[in-house]
Amino acid sequence: MTEMAIDVKGLTKRFGSKVAVDHVDIAVPRGQVWGFLGPNGSGKTTTIRMLCGLLTADEGEGVCLGLDFRTQSEAIKRQVGYMTQKFSFWEDLSIRENLEFVARLYGVEGRKARVDGTLKRLGLEKRQDQLAGQLSGGWKQRMALAACLLHDPQLLLLDEPTAGVDPKARRDFWEQIHALSDEGLTVLVSTHYMDEAERCDRIVYILNGKMVAGGTVAEVIEQSRLVTYILEGREARHLIGEFQDQPGVDYAGFFGAALHVSGRDRAALERTIAAYRDRPGLEVREVAPSLEDVFIQLQEKA
Amino acid sequence: MFSLRRVGAILIKEFLQMRRDRVTLAMIIGIPLMQLFLFGFAINFNPKSLPTAVSIADPGVYARSIVAAMRNSSYFEIVAETRSPKEARRLLQEGKVLFVLEVPVNFSRDLVRGATPDLLLEVDATDPASSGYAISAFNAIAGTALRDDLKGALKNRAPGAPPFNAITHLLYNPESNTHYSIVPGLLAVILTMTMVLMTCLALTRERERGTYENLLAMPATPLEIMIGKIAPNVLVGIVQSAIVLFMARYIFHVPFLGSLSLLALGVTVFIIANLAVGYTFSTVAQNQLQAMQMTVFFLLPSILLSGFAFPFAGMPGWAQVLGEILPTTHFLRIVRGVLLKANTASEIAGEIYPLLAFILVAGSVALLRFRRTLD
């Protein structure tokens, strides 16, 4: 049996009368990269904060790195690297000063060598004396990742680490994540990007605090039992309104220039689509639904 | 072009934001009210009921009459009676009393014999503002106190000058130089102001910049964070004190009679006490404006109720109790005591302990208020 880095059940958090996280189960085997998806306000950040002891769970039990996540959160903190959604390092300190501070707090042995090594690994050497506040988004994220790695954590909790970062920097960031995972690090990363979700071993999708889908990308797509048609061509862009409330259509929306029409009832959807098949200037074909089709459908359905 | 509509837009936005921040709004209205009542009733330019010791080497009807007259004047409150001038001097030295009335041996005998014996009022003049009115009152009392006691053969002595020599002896600051009390007092006020300001934003700033979450996610305990944040400011406070004391010595020529190392100890404890208050504010305040409000709320009584701006002994009892809580009150006594009265360690111990207790309480509140989670 594979050893679990995170194994919690029934995780629940309420803020007043609002249930932010509602009985979520997460079991991440060591060494895997899990993607945590869901719309804004669905409870991703709250879940991550509960896992690293920043919020007290109202319900739920389980272990994080073999330690009880409710009672041993201080011990868990020492082995977890947590990257906050908003940049949360000291902007009036340089990259190096920030890293040295973090290394001191964790009591890292051989601090200087460790900081040097981490700077090098993330390509921050040349910028080490720049103030963190003057860095662009991509470099800030890189520095934050460096700071999370200094104490050699076993688990990384990354809360939307690539939000607002340019595509190249995102790519580089994910290369780092995969390299770390190859070294045995477990990663739970929340994101809104489908390409990032597809790079995860498994994904968990939560909606209004509830887990509504989970598995590998292929499994999640298959579980959705979604049928998707693409309508392309110059006529396509005027059609979106026509598909709302048509039988068999759960969701219609543009992905780039193509109109995606998805539904779970194949027969009904095909009947609706049939009316558009022979229109001039419109190309209609069925495609395998993408992860984004699935998620938007889940969100529309709720 | 200037547009009233745009001014209006900003105005409405400001009001909306003000209304959202109820706590701050309540503080802005509540604090001035509290201060008005607090200081309105507490401050008194003409201090009465000042603590006085009487040292009577010759008990008798005359001594009793003089003491009674002093009591009746309402300026003096006799808190100790002793036969030993040494004991009376100790009370004065420790700041327990501001005045000592000394009735010398053979006072009655000399008076009856027709001589003019001395009647001595020793005054702690470190703070001339505290004692001025009472000294005038004493001189008036001396003239009339014995009028009814001079009967029979002594009747001819009743009118005119009193049958004794009323001598007022100003101790510690014989020239009633107000600099001597104000300048050391300023050290107390300056330290209170800057030290509380230094730490009142300690955590508020982390919270507003978003670094608080990061700090919490790392393995630092609340005590470690508190000590780490307070300690560097102790150094700042010490440098500041050194500058003020240097100026006091060489520009204002304040006497430095006591031990400097003892003063350094007092300064350090006082600095820590103020930093602890500021830090406690920063654990309570939700934003920087609130932290500043709390600082001002602490600062004003530290100036007005501590004995810096107005005589401590002249305040009503409840205000004195409040004053005793404030670190500035105790430090004022330490700094004036050491510099002007050459107070020794044992004499100021009674002021150091309250400071230590204050640090303990403020530190505990800060630690209890410190949230280790974001709940």
XYZ file of C-alpha atoms in Angstrom:
677
model
C 0.000 0.000 0.000
C 1.354 3.411 -0.867
C 2.094 5.702 1.988
C -0.150 8.737 2.193
C 1.245 12.243 2.584
C -2.229 13.621 3.257
C -5.088 11.454 4.377
C -7.965 13.446 5.846
C -11.659 12.713 5.908
C -14.708 14.856 6.510
C -12.789 18.146 6.534
C -15.296 20.860 7.409
C -15.000 24.557 8.123
C -17.760 27.027 8.874
C -17.540 30.801 8.978
C -20.648 31.823 10.868
C -23.557 30.205 9.087
C -21.623 29.750 5.847
C -20.088 26.327 5.287
C -16.850 27.075 3.474
C -15.623 23.503 3.311
C -18.141 20.698 3.601
C -16.861 17.197 4.409
C -14.008 17.075 1.954
C -11.855 13.931 1.820
C -8.340 14.183 0.475
C -5.868 11.320 0.245
C -2.637 12.145 -1.545
C 0.010 9.417 -1.839
C 3.583 10.519 -1.244
C 5.456 11.766 -4.248
C 2.411 12.719 -6.292
C 1.290 16.070 -7.631
C -2.359 16.757 -6.988
C -4.286 19.570 -8.511
C -6.924 21.334 -6.535
C -9.529 22.984 -8.701
C -12.728 24.856 -8.253
C -14.195 28.299 -8.835
C -13.290 31.301 -6.690
C -14.694 31.003 -3.204
C -15.220 27.262 -3.474
C -13.078 26.562 -0.415
C -9.680 25.726 -1.874
C -7.704 28.213 0.186
C -9.648 27.313 3.331
C -8.872 23.633 2.825
C -5.177 24.286 2.304
C -5.053 26.537 5.354
C -6.652 23.817 7.473
C -4.103 21.300 6.268
C -1.179 23.446 7.368
C -2.727 24.474 10.669
C -3.542 28.099 9.833
C -7.243 27.483 10.314
C -8.845 25.162 12.828
C -11.083 22.576 11.230
C -14.574 22.357 12.713
C -14.836 18.713 11.751
C -12.720 16.067 10.181
C -9.878 13.856 11.123
C -6.848 12.325 9.592
C -3.140 12.603 9.178
C -0.765 14.853 7.337
C 2.736 13.393 6.950
C 1.868 10.796 9.553
C 0.904 13.441 12.133
C -2.583 14.185 13.395
C -3.483 17.341 11.505
C -5.689 18.638 14.310
C -3.364 18.252 17.269
C 0.120 18.243 15.771
C -0.101 21.195 13.440
C 3.097 22.731 14.849
C 5.062 19.620 13.926
C 3.376 19.530 10.533
C 4.349 23.163 9.862
C 8.013 22.195 10.096
C 7.721 19.710 7.253
C 5.367 21.632 5.011
C 6.175 24.385 2.557
C 3.144 26.645 2.192
C 2.948 29.210 -0.545
C 0.215 31.762 0.021
C -2.050 32.964 -2.724
C -0.988 36.563 -2.242
C 2.751 37.233 -2.153
C 3.536 37.278 1.552
C 7.239 37.854 1.897
C 8.837 41.010 3.138
C 8.976 43.452 0.275
C 11.518 45.652 2.009
C 13.986 42.777 2.290
C 16.096 41.468 -0.565
C 15.574 37.968 -1.934
C 18.576 36.733 -0.035
C 17.511 38.419 3.207
C 14.065 36.888 2.930
C 15.517 33.443 2.389
C 18.021 33.839 5.205
C 15.227 34.902 7.534
C 13.132 31.864 6.652
C 16.126 29.547 6.967
C 16.880 30.959 10.422
C 13.269 30.533 11.539
C 13.338 26.875 10.559
C 16.788 26.437 12.067
C 18.193 25.121 8.805
C 21.645 23.552 9.215
C 24.380 24.990 7.010
C 22.235 28.001 6.265
C 24.474 29.834 3.852
C 25.131 26.824 1.650
C 21.463 25.937 1.702
C 20.397 29.449 0.690
C 23.060 29.528 -2.033
C 21.916 26.168 -3.329
C 18.267 27.160 -3.393
C 19.022 30.479 -5.102
C 20.970 28.590 -7.732
C 18.350 25.928 -8.209
C 15.691 28.530 -8.952
C 17.950 30.783 -10.965
C 17.725 33.616 -8.448
C 21.449 34.093 -7.896
C 21.774 37.214 -9.992
C 18.806 38.859 -8.350
C 19.559 37.839 -4.804
C 20.204 41.408 -3.685
C 17.085 42.879 -5.267
C 14.314 43.917 -2.940
C 11.419 41.479 -3.102
C 9.015 44.383 -3.570
C 10.674 45.354 -6.838
C 10.322 41.938 -8.462
C 7.781 41.182 -11.170
C 5.070 38.593 -10.545
C 6.999 35.681 -12.006
C 10.125 36.341 -9.982
C 8.113 36.850 -6.851
C 6.551 33.420 -7.272
C 9.946 31.919 -7.871
C 11.310 33.515 -4.735
C 8.309 32.326 -2.746
C 8.882 28.793 -3.992
C 12.545 29.058 -3.030
C 11.544 30.139 0.476
C 9.142 27.196 0.752
C 11.878 24.741 -0.148
C 14.619 25.930 2.187
C 13.736 23.681 5.088
C 13.508 20.621 2.876
C 9.790 20.028 3.315
C 8.101 16.754 2.473
C 4.890 18.367 1.366
C 4.254 21.509 -0.638
C 0.921 23.268 -0.370
C 0.737 25.812 -3.165
C -2.246 28.129 -3.273
C -2.701 29.390 -6.833
C 1.028 29.841 -7.256
C 0.793 30.869 -10.894
C -2.088 33.333 -10.738
C -1.110 36.439 -12.668
C 2.151 34.975 -13.921
C 3.122 35.035 -17.608
C 2.983 31.793 -19.654
C 6.735 31.306 -19.817
C 7.142 31.748 -16.078
C 4.244 29.371 -15.497
C 5.919 26.756 -17.623
C 9.195 27.148 -15.740
C 7.375 26.969 -12.457
C 5.754 23.680 -13.396
C 9.055 22.253 -14.500
C 10.279 22.936 -10.992
C 7.207 21.264 -9.512
C 7.760 18.146 -11.564
C 11.459 18.050 -10.736
C 10.592 18.287 -7.046
C 7.995 15.597 -7.357
C 10.556 13.344 -9.013
C 12.678 13.813 -5.913
C 9.848 12.435 -3.805
C 8.110 15.640 -2.709
C 4.339 15.569 -2.459
C 2.581 18.594 -3.949
C -0.958 19.838 -3.572
C -1.459 22.805 -5.848
C -4.582 24.834 -6.470
C -5.057 26.411 -9.851
C -7.548 27.761 -12.341
C -5.510 26.738 -15.376
C -6.580 23.607 -17.228
C -3.169 22.985 -18.715
C -1.787 22.934 -15.202
C -4.510 20.572 -14.047
C -3.558 18.258 -16.865
C -0.008 18.132 -15.558
C -1.185 16.751 -12.218
C -1.261 13.072 -11.298
C -4.770 13.522 -10.004
C -7.166 16.366 -9.600
C -9.835 17.207 -7.075
C -12.611 19.581 -8.014
C -14.551 21.305 -5.284
C -17.606 23.458 -5.618
C -19.279 25.391 -2.799
C -17.107 23.545 -0.321
C -18.054 20.102 -1.585
C -15.918 17.714 -3.545
C -17.769 17.036 -6.784
C -15.181 15.273 -8.930
C -11.833 13.585 -8.499
C -9.379 11.280 -10.182
C -6.995 11.475 -13.106
C -7.908 13.951 -15.808
C -9.150 11.116 -18.025
C -11.209 9.683 -15.186
C -12.800 13.011 -14.382
C -13.721 13.540 -18.022
C -15.107 10.055 -18.282
C -17.061 10.286 -15.040
C -18.747 13.404 -16.337
C -20.369 11.352 -19.169
C -20.367 14.557 -21.144
C -20.911 14.802 -24.881
C -19.430 17.852 -26.574
C -20.008 19.298 -30.002
C -17.999 22.043 -31.587
C -19.581 24.576 -33.901
C -17.093 26.582 -35.903
C -17.262 29.092 -38.681
C -18.324 32.682 -39.178
C -21.933 31.971 -38.216
C -20.940 30.377 -34.893
C -20.575 33.529 -32.891
C -24.205 34.537 -33.264
C -25.563 31.232 -32.119
C -24.723 31.145 -28.452
C -28.020 32.640 -27.334
C -29.978 30.033 -29.252
C -28.579 27.169 -27.247
C -29.617 28.347 -23.818
C -32.455 26.184 -22.507
C -32.536 23.898 -25.545
C -33.217 20.231 -24.732
C -30.084 18.220 -24.022
C -27.830 21.285 -23.645
C -26.216 21.659 -20.218
C -23.846 24.315 -21.305
C -22.880 26.296 -24.380
C -19.913 28.584 -24.520
C -16.984 29.780 -26.568
C -13.533 28.324 -26.322
C -11.569 30.662 -28.466
C -13.558 31.049 -31.670
C -15.278 27.682 -31.373
C -18.647 27.266 -29.745
C -18.742 24.259 -27.446
C -22.152 22.753 -26.768
C -22.148 20.084 -24.086
C -24.696 17.870 -22.419
C -25.000 14.552 -20.640
C -28.059 13.354 -22.548
C -26.564 12.245 -25.864
C -29.867 11.580 -27.643
C -31.423 14.919 -26.732
C -28.239 16.824 -27.549
C -27.940 15.160 -30.953
C -31.509 16.098 -31.780
C -30.831 19.713 -30.918
C -27.552 19.809 -32.834
C -29.095 18.170 -35.926
C -30.897 21.415 -36.771
C -27.549 23.178 -37.248
C -25.660 20.551 -39.194
C -26.308 21.781 -42.713
C -26.181 25.499 -42.221
C -23.820 27.309 -44.517
C -20.726 28.819 -42.885
C -20.976 26.433 -39.952
C -18.950 23.355 -39.285
C -20.315 20.955 -36.683
C -18.448 17.988 -35.195
C -18.293 15.992 -32.024
C -15.106 16.138 -29.944
C -13.895 14.552 -26.745
C -14.840 16.956 -23.968
C -11.963 18.847 -22.413
C -11.438 19.278 -18.698
C -12.680 22.804 -19.021
C -15.937 21.614 -20.609
C -16.402 19.313 -17.656
C -15.684 21.953 -15.030
C -17.863 24.596 -16.591
C -20.655 22.111 -16.891
C -20.240 21.189 -13.229
C -20.341 24.810 -12.250
C -23.360 25.584 -14.452
C -25.218 22.624 -13.051
C -24.756 23.725 -9.461
C -11.897 71.887 -14.287
C -12.866 71.637 -10.664
C -15.966 69.497 -10.372
C -18.160 69.438 -7.318
C -19.609 66.171 -8.560
C -16.217 64.507 -8.357
C -15.625 65.933 -4.891
C -19.026 64.528 -3.981
C -18.095 61.110 -5.362
C -14.991 60.988 -3.193
C -16.906 62.309 -0.210
C -19.519 59.572 -0.515
C -16.862 56.898 -0.846
C -15.082 58.201 2.260
C -18.300 58.162 4.272
C -19.067 54.624 3.125
C -15.642 53.452 4.201
C -15.878 55.283 7.493
C -19.207 53.626 8.224
C -17.789 50.168 7.490
C -15.056 50.580 10.082
C -17.323 50.830 13.106
C -14.665 50.118 15.711
C -12.478 52.960 14.554
C -15.468 55.280 14.373
C -16.489 54.377 17.907
C -12.963 55.015 19.082
C -12.798 58.390 17.378
C -15.924 59.501 19.212
C -15.497 57.573 22.441
C -11.903 58.323 23.253
C -12.187 62.121 23.318
C -15.239 61.819 25.577
C -13.432 59.559 27.985
C -10.469 61.881 27.970
C -12.630 64.893 28.635
C -14.126 63.324 31.745
C -10.919 61.728 32.865
C -8.748 64.790 32.664
C -11.463 67.308 33.416
C -11.990 65.848 36.847
C -8.462 64.676 37.541
C -6.316 67.673 36.783
C -5.864 70.295 39.421
C -3.499 73.223 39.281
C -3.894 73.935 42.967
C -3.024 70.609 44.530
C -4.371 69.912 47.998
C -4.141 67.044 50.483
C -0.433 66.683 49.890
C 1.196 63.851 51.861
C 2.997 65.239 54.875
C 4.922 63.730 57.754
C 5.255 65.380 61.117
C 8.310 64.794 63.165
C 7.547 66.009 66.676
C 10.374 65.924 69.134
C 8.372 67.996 71.616
C 4.753 66.965 71.769
C 2.598 69.550 73.378
C -0.349 71.804 72.926
C 1.469 74.148 70.558
C 2.697 71.424 68.243
C -0.793 69.933 68.188
C -2.366 73.241 67.300
C 0.009 73.825 64.437
C -0.569 70.338 63.024
C -4.327 70.806 63.380
C -4.138 74.134 61.561
C -2.179 72.539 58.744
C -4.748 69.793 58.449
C -7.559 72.312 58.378
C -5.909 74.234 55.589
C -6.658 71.158 53.423
C -3.282 71.538 51.714
C -1.595 69.026 53.972
C -2.612 65.503 54.712
C -0.687 64.083 57.627
C 0.174 60.553 56.606
C 2.898 59.812 59.137
C 3.822 60.935 62.634
C 7.191 60.200 64.032
C 9.570 61.377 66.732
C 12.641 60.793 64.649
C 13.789 63.404 62.130
C 15.811 60.647 60.461
C 12.702 58.582 59.810
C 10.941 61.666 58.444
C 13.825 62.357 56.109
C 13.646 58.775 54.837
C 9.980 59.244 53.936
C 10.891 62.389 52.060
C 13.776 60.701 50.293
C 11.585 57.816 49.144
C 8.954 60.224 47.905
C 6.317 58.917 50.331
C 5.709 62.459 51.545
C 6.262 65.878 50.039
C 6.561 67.749 53.330
C 7.997 67.128 56.746
C 7.053 69.393 59.610
C 9.728 69.318 62.248
C 8.922 70.515 65.752
C 12.290 70.667 67.543
C 13.087 69.644 71.130
C 12.084 72.236 73.726
C 9.800 74.016 71.293
C 7.129 74.683 73.948
C 9.628 75.538 76.660
C 11.460 78.065 74.516
C 8.197 79.535 73.355
C 6.864 79.955 76.892
C 10.144 81.443 77.996
C 9.716 84.163 75.425
C 12.346 82.953 72.976
C 11.572 82.427 69.295
C 12.107 78.722 68.550
C 12.420 77.433 64.986
C 9.634 75.539 63.280
C 10.928 73.758 60.212
C 9.003 72.709 57.104
C 11.102 70.548 54.841
C 9.855 70.438 51.279
C 10.569 68.013 48.462
C 11.076 70.647 45.779
C 11.928 68.307 42.915
C 8.640 69.355 41.360
C 8.149 72.993 42.376
C 4.634 73.033 40.942
C 3.447 70.522 43.524
C 4.579 72.422 46.558
C 4.230 76.132 45.763
C 0.664 76.722 46.934
C 1.125 74.590 50.039
C 4.195 76.574 51.060
C 2.257 79.824 50.854
C -0.509 78.215 52.875
C 1.993 77.106 55.499
C 3.328 80.611 55.928
C -0.195 81.911 56.452
C -0.999 79.160 58.950
C 2.155 79.798 60.915
C 1.073 83.363 61.519
C -2.261 82.535 63.090
C -2.124 78.943 64.374
C -1.229 79.730 67.959
C -3.383 82.801 68.494
C -5.895 80.963 70.663
C -3.225 79.107 72.609
C -1.448 82.204 73.753
C -3.347 82.958 76.894
C -2.610 84.320 80.332
C 0.953 85.484 80.700
C 1.616 84.867 77.007
C -1.288 87.008 75.869
C 0.956 89.857 74.929
C 2.671 87.631 72.342
C -0.554 86.918 70.464
C -0.723 89.924 68.137
C 2.009 90.695 65.674
C 4.647 88.295 64.518
C 4.279 84.608 65.500
C 6.250 83.548 68.577
C 8.363 81.168 66.486
C 10.430 81.209 63.352
C 8.675 79.413 60.502
C 11.462 78.193 58.237
C 10.811 76.562 54.893
C 13.620 74.382 53.715
C 13.522 73.443 50.029
C 15.291 70.157 49.520
C 16.681 68.624 46.304
C 15.949 71.678 44.204
C 16.515 74.648 46.464
C 16.158 77.223 43.710
C 12.865 75.720 42.569
C 14.341 75.427 39.135
C 11.523 73.970 37.034
C 14.037 72.690 34.453
C 15.239 70.217 37.020
C 11.891 68.523 37.140
C 10.701 69.094 33.566
C 13.779 67.870 31.706
C 14.019 64.458 33.418
C 10.245 64.283 33.058
C 10.619 64.849 29.337
C 12.806 61.775 29.143
C 9.852 59.803 30.508
C 7.391 61.384 28.085
C 9.632 61.111 25.022
C 10.337 57.464 25.734
C 6.655 56.698 26.263
C 5.730 58.357 23.015
C 8.373 56.846 20.756
C 8.531 53.400 22.306
C 4.788 52.768 22.140
C 4.745 54.101 18.587
C 7.596 51.810 17.575
C 5.770 48.625 18.472
C 2.092 49.512 18.101
C 2.334 48.741 14.387
C 4.513 45.665 14.855
C 1.852 43.115 13.966
C -0.717 45.448 12.423
C 1.709 46.179 9.626
C 2.389 42.480 9.016
C -1.332 41.896 8.902
C -2.015 44.713 6.453
C 0.856 43.715 4.170
C -0.199 40.057 4.147
C 3.050 38.793 5.645
C 1.265 37.748 8.826
C -0.063 34.565 7.224
C 3.447 33.633 6.201
C 4.804 34.315 9.662
C 2.130 32.075 11.156
C 2.820 29.296 8.688
C 6.398 29.142 9.885
C 7.449 27.610 13.183
C 7.857 30.741 15.329
C 6.025 30.835 18.654
C 4.158 33.952 19.842
C 6.718 34.512 22.600
C 9.588 34.292 20.122
C 7.877 36.735 17.799
C 7.156 39.165 20.646
C 10.685 39.153 22.052
C 12.179 39.360 18.582
C 10.057 42.360 17.729
C 10.587 44.203 21.009
C 14.328 43.657 21.520
C 15.709 45.828 18.688
C 13.627 48.744 19.907
C 15.159 48.504 23.367
C 18.407 49.534 21.739
C 16.696 52.459 20.009
C 15.259 53.541 23.360
C 18.624 53.360 25.056
C 20.262 55.502 22.385
C 17.412 57.981 22.703
C 17.786 58.098 26.489
C 21.510 58.643 26.213
C 20.909 61.650 23.941
C 18.251 63.169 26.201
C 20.337 62.639 29.325
C 23.398 64.145 27.681
C 21.385 67.246 26.791
C 19.899 67.369 30.268
C 23.337 67.335 31.800
C 25.211 69.716 29.526
C 22.570 72.043 28.149
C 19.974 72.210 30.925
C 22.516 71.600 33.708
C 20.263 69.205 35.560
C 22.081 67.806 38.594
C 23.120 64.161 38.278
C 23.388 63.201 41.918
C 22.583 59.499 41.867
C 24.040 56.426 40.267
C 23.962 56.399 36.471
C 23.937 52.621 36.290
C 20.897 52.569 38.535
C 19.228 55.047 36.201
C 20.208 52.896 33.221
C 18.465 49.955 34.851
C 15.325 52.022 35.416
C 15.423 53.330 31.842
C 15.735 49.833 30.417
C 12.848 48.434 32.426
C 10.732 51.452 31.505
C 11.554 51.094 27.806
C 10.520 47.446 27.862
C 7.275 48.315 29.649
C 6.350 50.805 26.917
C 7.338 48.471 24.116
C 5.193 45.780 25.706
C 2.157 48.106 25.720
C 2.716 49.040 22.094
C 3.037 45.406 21.143
C -0.151 44.570 23.014
C -1.949 47.308 21.047
C -0.689 45.769 17.835
C -2.166 42.393 18.767
C -5.548 44.021 19.455
C -5.793 46.620 16.676
C -7.343 45.568 13.411
C -5.694 48.268 11.361
C -3.022 50.898 11.691
C -5.476 53.700 12.446
C -6.798 51.794 15.445
C -3.290 51.119 16.654
C -2.517 54.832 16.484
C -5.737 55.691 18.327
C -4.816 53.319 21.123
C -1.370 54.838 21.308
C -2.792 58.329 21.705
C -5.222 57.009 24.270
C -2.296 55.689 26.259
C -0.078 58.682 25.687
C -2.376 61.396 27.010
C -2.860 59.975 30.504
C 0.844 59.192 30.570
C 1.469 62.905 30.210
C -1.458 64.243 32.214
C -1.931 61.730 35.037
C 1.645 60.658 35.677
C 2.779 63.735 37.556
C 4.624 65.138 34.554
C 2.315 67.983 33.581
C 0.343 68.314 36.821
C 1.148 67.459 40.430
C 0.391 63.803 41.061
C -0.440 64.325 44.736
C -3.021 66.929 43.803
C -5.214 64.527 41.848
C -8.257 62.832 43.332
C -7.753 59.320 44.683
C -9.212 57.480 41.715
C -7.003 59.400 39.325
C -3.976 58.561 41.443
C -4.913 54.877 41.253
C -5.060 55.176 37.470
C -1.775 57.036 37.485
C -0.126 54.301 39.545
C -0.901 51.839 36.756
C 0.983 53.870 34.157
C 4.680 53.115 33.726
C 5.430 56.805 33.148
C 4.354 57.637 36.712
C 6.860 55.242 38.201
C 9.635 56.144 35.846
C 9.148 59.841 36.598
C 9.786 59.086 40.247
C 12.804 56.981 39.345
C 14.418 59.542 37.073
C 13.725 62.528 39.325
C 14.653 60.495 42.394
C 17.970 59.267 41.042
C 19.032 62.523 39.430
C 17.835 65.058 42.008
C 17.583 63.099 45.251
C 20.405 60.586 44.739
C 17.956 57.778 45.375
C 19.559 54.399 45.972
C 18.510 51.033 44.586
C 16.478 50.174 47.655
C 14.731 53.545 47.531
C 13.561 53.110 43.949
C 12.804 49.380 44.215
C 9.234 50.341 45.047
C 8.940 51.957 41.599
C 10.749 49.195 39.688
C 8.412 46.424 40.855
C 5.258 48.028 39.438
C 7.077 48.401 36.118
C 8.015 44.730 36.127
C 4.443 43.769 36.999
C 3.234 45.974 34.169
C 5.557 44.249 31.688
C 4.324 40.872 32.881
C 0.658 41.807 32.499
C 1.064 43.568 29.138
C 3.204 40.716 27.820
C 0.674 38.113 28.954
C -2.216 39.991 27.360
C -0.226 40.242 24.121
C 0.515 36.523 24.153
C -3.088 35.647 24.913
C -4.331 37.980 22.209
C -1.895 36.630 19.665
C -3.768 34.341 17.302
C -1.733 31.444 16.046
C -4.316 30.794 13.372
C -6.271 32.975 10.987
C -9.645 31.851 12.430
